[in-house]
XYZ file of C-alpha atoms in Angstrom:
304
model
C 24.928 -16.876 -47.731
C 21.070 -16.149 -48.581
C 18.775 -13.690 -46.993
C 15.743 -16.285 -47.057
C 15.231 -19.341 -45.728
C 13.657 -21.674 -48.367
C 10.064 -20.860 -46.863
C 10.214 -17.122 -46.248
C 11.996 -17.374 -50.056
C 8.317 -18.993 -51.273
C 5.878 -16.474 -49.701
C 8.187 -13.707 -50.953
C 7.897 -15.036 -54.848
C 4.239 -16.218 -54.259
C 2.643 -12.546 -54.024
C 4.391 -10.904 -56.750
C 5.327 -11.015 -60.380
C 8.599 -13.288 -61.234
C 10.754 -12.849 -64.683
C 13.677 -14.402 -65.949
C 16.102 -11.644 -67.676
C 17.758 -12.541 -70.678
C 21.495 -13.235 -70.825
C 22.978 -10.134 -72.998
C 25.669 -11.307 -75.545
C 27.835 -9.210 -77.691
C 28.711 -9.512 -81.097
C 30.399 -12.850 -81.151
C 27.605 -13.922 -79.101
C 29.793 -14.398 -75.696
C 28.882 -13.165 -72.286
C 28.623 -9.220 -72.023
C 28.507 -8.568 -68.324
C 28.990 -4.718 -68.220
C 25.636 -4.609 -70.459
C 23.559 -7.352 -68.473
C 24.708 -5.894 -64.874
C 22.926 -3.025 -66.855
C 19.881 -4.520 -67.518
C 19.604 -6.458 -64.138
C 19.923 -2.956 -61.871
C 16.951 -1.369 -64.564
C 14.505 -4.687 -63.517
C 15.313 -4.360 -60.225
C 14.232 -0.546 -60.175
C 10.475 -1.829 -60.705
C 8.613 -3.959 -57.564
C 9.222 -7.393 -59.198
C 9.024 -10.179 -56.685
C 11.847 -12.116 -58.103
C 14.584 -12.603 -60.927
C 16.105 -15.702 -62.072
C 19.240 -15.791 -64.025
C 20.355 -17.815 -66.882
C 17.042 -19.096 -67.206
C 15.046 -20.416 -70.225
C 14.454 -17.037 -71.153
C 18.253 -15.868 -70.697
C 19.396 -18.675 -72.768
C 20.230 -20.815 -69.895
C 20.085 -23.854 -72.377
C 23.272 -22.960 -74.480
C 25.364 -21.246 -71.402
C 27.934 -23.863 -70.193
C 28.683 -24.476 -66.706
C 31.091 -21.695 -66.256
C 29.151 -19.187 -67.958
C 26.222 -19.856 -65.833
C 28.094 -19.795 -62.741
C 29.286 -16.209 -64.225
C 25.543 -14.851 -64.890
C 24.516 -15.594 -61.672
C 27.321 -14.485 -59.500
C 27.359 -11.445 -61.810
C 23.099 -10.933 -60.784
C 23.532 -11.734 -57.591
C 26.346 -9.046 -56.925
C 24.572 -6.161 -59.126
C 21.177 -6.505 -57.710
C 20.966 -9.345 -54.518
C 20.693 -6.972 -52.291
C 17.568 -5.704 -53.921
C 15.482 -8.194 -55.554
C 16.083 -12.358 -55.004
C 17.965 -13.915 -57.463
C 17.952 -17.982 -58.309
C 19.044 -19.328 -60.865
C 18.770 -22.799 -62.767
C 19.714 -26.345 -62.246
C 19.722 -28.558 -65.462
C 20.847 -31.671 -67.442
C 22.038 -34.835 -66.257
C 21.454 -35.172 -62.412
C 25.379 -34.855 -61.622
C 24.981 -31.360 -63.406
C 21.790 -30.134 -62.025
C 23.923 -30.976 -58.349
C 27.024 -29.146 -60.063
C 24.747 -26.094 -60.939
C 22.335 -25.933 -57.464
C 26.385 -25.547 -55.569
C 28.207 -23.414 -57.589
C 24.497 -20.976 -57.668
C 24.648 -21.555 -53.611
C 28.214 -20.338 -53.294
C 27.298 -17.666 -55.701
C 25.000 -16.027 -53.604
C 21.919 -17.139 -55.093
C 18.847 -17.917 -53.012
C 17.238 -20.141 -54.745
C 16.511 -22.969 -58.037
C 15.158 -23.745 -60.566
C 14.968 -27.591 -61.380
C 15.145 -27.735 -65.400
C 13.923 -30.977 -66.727
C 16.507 -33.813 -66.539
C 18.281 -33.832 -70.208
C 16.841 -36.191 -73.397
C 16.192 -39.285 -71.525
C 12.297 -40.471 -70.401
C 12.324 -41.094 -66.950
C 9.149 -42.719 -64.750
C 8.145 -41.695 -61.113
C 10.555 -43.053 -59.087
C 13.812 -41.948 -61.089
C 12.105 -38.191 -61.182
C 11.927 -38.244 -57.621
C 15.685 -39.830 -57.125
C 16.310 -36.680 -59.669
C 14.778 -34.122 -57.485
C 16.012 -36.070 -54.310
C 19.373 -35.720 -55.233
C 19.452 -31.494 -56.371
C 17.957 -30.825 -52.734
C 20.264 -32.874 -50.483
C 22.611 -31.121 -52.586
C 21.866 -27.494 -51.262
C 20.293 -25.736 -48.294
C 18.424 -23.611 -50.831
C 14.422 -23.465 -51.904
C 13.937 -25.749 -54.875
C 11.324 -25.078 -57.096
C 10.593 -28.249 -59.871
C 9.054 -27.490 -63.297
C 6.284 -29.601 -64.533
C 6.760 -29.953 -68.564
C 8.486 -32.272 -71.197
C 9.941 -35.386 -69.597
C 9.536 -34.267 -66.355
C 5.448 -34.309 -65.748
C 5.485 -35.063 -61.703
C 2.305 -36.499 -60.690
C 0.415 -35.654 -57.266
C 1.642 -38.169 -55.310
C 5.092 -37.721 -56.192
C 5.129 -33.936 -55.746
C 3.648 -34.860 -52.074
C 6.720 -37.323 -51.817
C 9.032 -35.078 -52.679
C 7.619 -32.757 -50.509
C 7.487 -34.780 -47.712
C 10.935 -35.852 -47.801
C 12.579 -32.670 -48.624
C 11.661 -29.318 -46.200
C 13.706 -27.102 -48.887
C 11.126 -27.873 -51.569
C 9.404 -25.065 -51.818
C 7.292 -24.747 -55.537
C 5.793 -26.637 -58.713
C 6.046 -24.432 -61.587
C 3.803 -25.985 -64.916
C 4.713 -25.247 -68.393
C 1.964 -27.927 -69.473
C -0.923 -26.496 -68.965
C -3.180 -29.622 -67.772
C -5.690 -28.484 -65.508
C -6.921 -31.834 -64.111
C -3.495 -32.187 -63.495
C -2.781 -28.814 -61.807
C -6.106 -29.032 -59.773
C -4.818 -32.425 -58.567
C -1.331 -31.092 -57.331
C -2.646 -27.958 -55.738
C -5.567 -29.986 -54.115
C -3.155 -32.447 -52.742
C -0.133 -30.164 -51.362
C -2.312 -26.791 -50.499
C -0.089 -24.060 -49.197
C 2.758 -26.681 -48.520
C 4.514 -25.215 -51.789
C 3.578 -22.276 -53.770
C 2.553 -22.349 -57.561
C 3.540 -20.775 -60.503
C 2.625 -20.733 -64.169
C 5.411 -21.299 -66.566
C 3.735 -21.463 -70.277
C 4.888 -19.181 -73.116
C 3.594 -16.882 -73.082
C 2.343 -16.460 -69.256
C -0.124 -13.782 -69.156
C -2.581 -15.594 -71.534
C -3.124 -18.355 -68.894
C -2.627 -15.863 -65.723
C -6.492 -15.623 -64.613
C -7.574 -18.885 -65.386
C -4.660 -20.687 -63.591
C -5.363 -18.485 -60.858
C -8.577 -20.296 -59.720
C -6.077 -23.832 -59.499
C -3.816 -21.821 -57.060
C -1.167 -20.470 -59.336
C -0.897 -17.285 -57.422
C 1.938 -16.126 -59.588
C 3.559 -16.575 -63.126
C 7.364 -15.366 -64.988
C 6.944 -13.003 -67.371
C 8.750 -12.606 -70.066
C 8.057 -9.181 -71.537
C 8.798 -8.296 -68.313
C 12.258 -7.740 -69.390
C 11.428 -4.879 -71.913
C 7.654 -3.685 -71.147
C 8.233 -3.845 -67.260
C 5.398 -1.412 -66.174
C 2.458 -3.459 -68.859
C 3.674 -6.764 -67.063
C 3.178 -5.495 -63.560
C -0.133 -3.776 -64.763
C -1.231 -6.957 -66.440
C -0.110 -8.786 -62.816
C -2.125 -6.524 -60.724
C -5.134 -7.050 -62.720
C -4.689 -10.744 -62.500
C -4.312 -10.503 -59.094
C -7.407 -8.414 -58.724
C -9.501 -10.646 -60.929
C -10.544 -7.738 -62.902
C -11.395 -10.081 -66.302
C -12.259 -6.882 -68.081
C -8.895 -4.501 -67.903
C -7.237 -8.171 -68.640
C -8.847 -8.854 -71.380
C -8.415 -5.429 -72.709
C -4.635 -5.786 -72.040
C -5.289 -9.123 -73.934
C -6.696 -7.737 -76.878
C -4.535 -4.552 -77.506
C -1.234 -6.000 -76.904
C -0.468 -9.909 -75.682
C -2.178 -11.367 -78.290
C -0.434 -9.839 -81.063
C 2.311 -9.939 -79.450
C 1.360 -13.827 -79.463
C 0.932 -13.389 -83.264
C 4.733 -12.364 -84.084
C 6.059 -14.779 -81.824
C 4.674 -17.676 -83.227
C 5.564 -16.586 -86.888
C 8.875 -18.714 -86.543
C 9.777 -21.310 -84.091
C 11.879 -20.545 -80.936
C 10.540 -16.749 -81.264
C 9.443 -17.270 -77.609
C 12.591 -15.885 -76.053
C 14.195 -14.144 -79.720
C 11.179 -12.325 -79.488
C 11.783 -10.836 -75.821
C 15.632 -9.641 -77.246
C 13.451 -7.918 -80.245
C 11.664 -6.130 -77.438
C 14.953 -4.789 -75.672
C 16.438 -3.604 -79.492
C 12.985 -1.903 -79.804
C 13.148 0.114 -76.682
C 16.772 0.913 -77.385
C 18.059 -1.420 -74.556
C 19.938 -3.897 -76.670
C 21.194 -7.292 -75.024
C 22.229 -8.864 -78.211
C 21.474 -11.484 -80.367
C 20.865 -14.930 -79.720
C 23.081 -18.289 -80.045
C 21.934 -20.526 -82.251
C 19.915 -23.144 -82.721
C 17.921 -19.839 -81.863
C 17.481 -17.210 -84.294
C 17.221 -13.145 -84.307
C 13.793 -11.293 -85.524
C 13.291 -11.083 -88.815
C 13.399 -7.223 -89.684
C 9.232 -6.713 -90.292
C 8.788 -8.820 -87.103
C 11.212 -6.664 -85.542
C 9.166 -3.511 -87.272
C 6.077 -4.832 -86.370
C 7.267 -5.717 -82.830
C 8.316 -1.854 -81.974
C 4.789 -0.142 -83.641
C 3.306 -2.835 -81.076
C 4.956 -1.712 -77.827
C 5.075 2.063 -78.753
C 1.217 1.780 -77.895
C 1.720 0.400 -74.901
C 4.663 2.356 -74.250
């Protein structure tokens, strides 16, 4: 049963920073529960606003059914009492229904609505999509703006007017017209949050167009930076963010984008770093190479 209802779930995630942890694996790259419960309890023991399990960053993409039913239930029992958890609803419409139900029995309090799988879809089978996932649960639904799901204004306020669980547009696009436009038309009837890789080098801009919020991904192994780098967002101090900008996103930017799918390789390269290993990750991703890795750990010591 969840703690929130969908509404007092958005104006808890809308003032604070959210962060998807990644999924720890072990050698033969399957589920390693004792060693994510681990890593879930230590990201709970800093003020973050939200977690959401098996997400893009935890590898949600190459977890099966099962095993995300298993990360979720496993989150929700270490830290639920602590921190929200929700967790992700993706593929084919039947599955984004099968995940929203078994994350609702699990104890989750909330989803994440993935991009339908492969196929283009127009207005009017997005909003069938999205129609479906929240008759499905009694849960907030939050919908992400990017790939073949771009939701324009008018069907956000559709969907929002026909579904009271609704509760937030997250972009991973990056369009301002088309932000402005969404936040202009809905207001505080949803809240906003900014999804691009990596999140804090949009954070201040996107906060003028109502994005009160973003995930972070190097949340998961520089926890104190991201909520430093949040509070200075939030205080629209340009100066200490463009300091933190300078010194340590963007070349953190720089190693990520050395080899493709670094964005979430890159966060487990953080965690071996700090000596808080979660494991590799499954292909078609691939592990640091050893001088990114290097060059990764002389990074965060000065920020460390």
């Amino acid at each position: 049963m969840a703690k929130y209802t969908p509404q007092e779930l958005a104006n808890v995630l809308k003032d604070g920073l959210l962060s998807f942890p990644v999924t720890s694996f072990d050698a033969q790259l399957q589920f390693d529960e004792e060693n994510y419960r681990k890593h879930l309890a230590w990201q709970a023991s800093f003020p973050v606003a939200g977690l959401f399990a098996a997400g893009g960053t935890g590898e949600g993409f190459s977890l099966t059914p099962a095993e995300s039913e298993r990360v979720v239930r496993a989150a929700v029992e270490e830290v639920g009492g602590v921190v929200p958890v929700l967790a992700s609803a993706g593929g084919s419409t039947a599955q984004a229904v099968e995940n929203a139900r078994a994350a609702e029995a699990a104890g989750a309090e909330g989803i994440l609505l993935l991009p339908p799988y492969l196929t283009e879809a127009d207005q009017g089978g997005l909003i069938e999509h999205v129609s479906a996932i929240c008759r499905s649960t009694a849960l907030g639904v939050i919908i992400y703006n990017r790939a073949n799901a771009i939701y324009k204004d008018t069907t956000v306020a559709t969907l929002a007017d026909r579904h009271e669980n609704l509760i937030g547009f997250k972009d991973g696009v990056g369009d301002l017209e088309h932000d402005a436009r969404v936040y202009a038309k809905l207001g505080d009837r949803l809240f906003y949050l900014g999804g691009l890789p990596t999140a804090e080098t949009f954070a201040l801009p996107l906060l003028q167009l109502g994005m009160s919020t973003y995930s972070s991904a190097m949340y998961n192994f520089v926890p104190q930076f991201a909520l430093d780098f949040y509070q200075d967002v939030r205080n629209q101090d340009r100066i200490a963010v463009n300091k933190k900008l300078n010194e340590f996103v963007i070349p953190y930017l720089d190693i990520r984008d050395r080899v493709k799918g670094y964005s979430v390789s890159i966060v487990k390269g953080g965690l071996d770093a700090i000596g808080r290993s979660a494991g590799g990750v499954r292909p078609p991703l691939q592990n640091l190479a050893p001088q990114d890795l290097a060059d990764l750990k002389s990074l965060i010591a000065t920020v460390s």
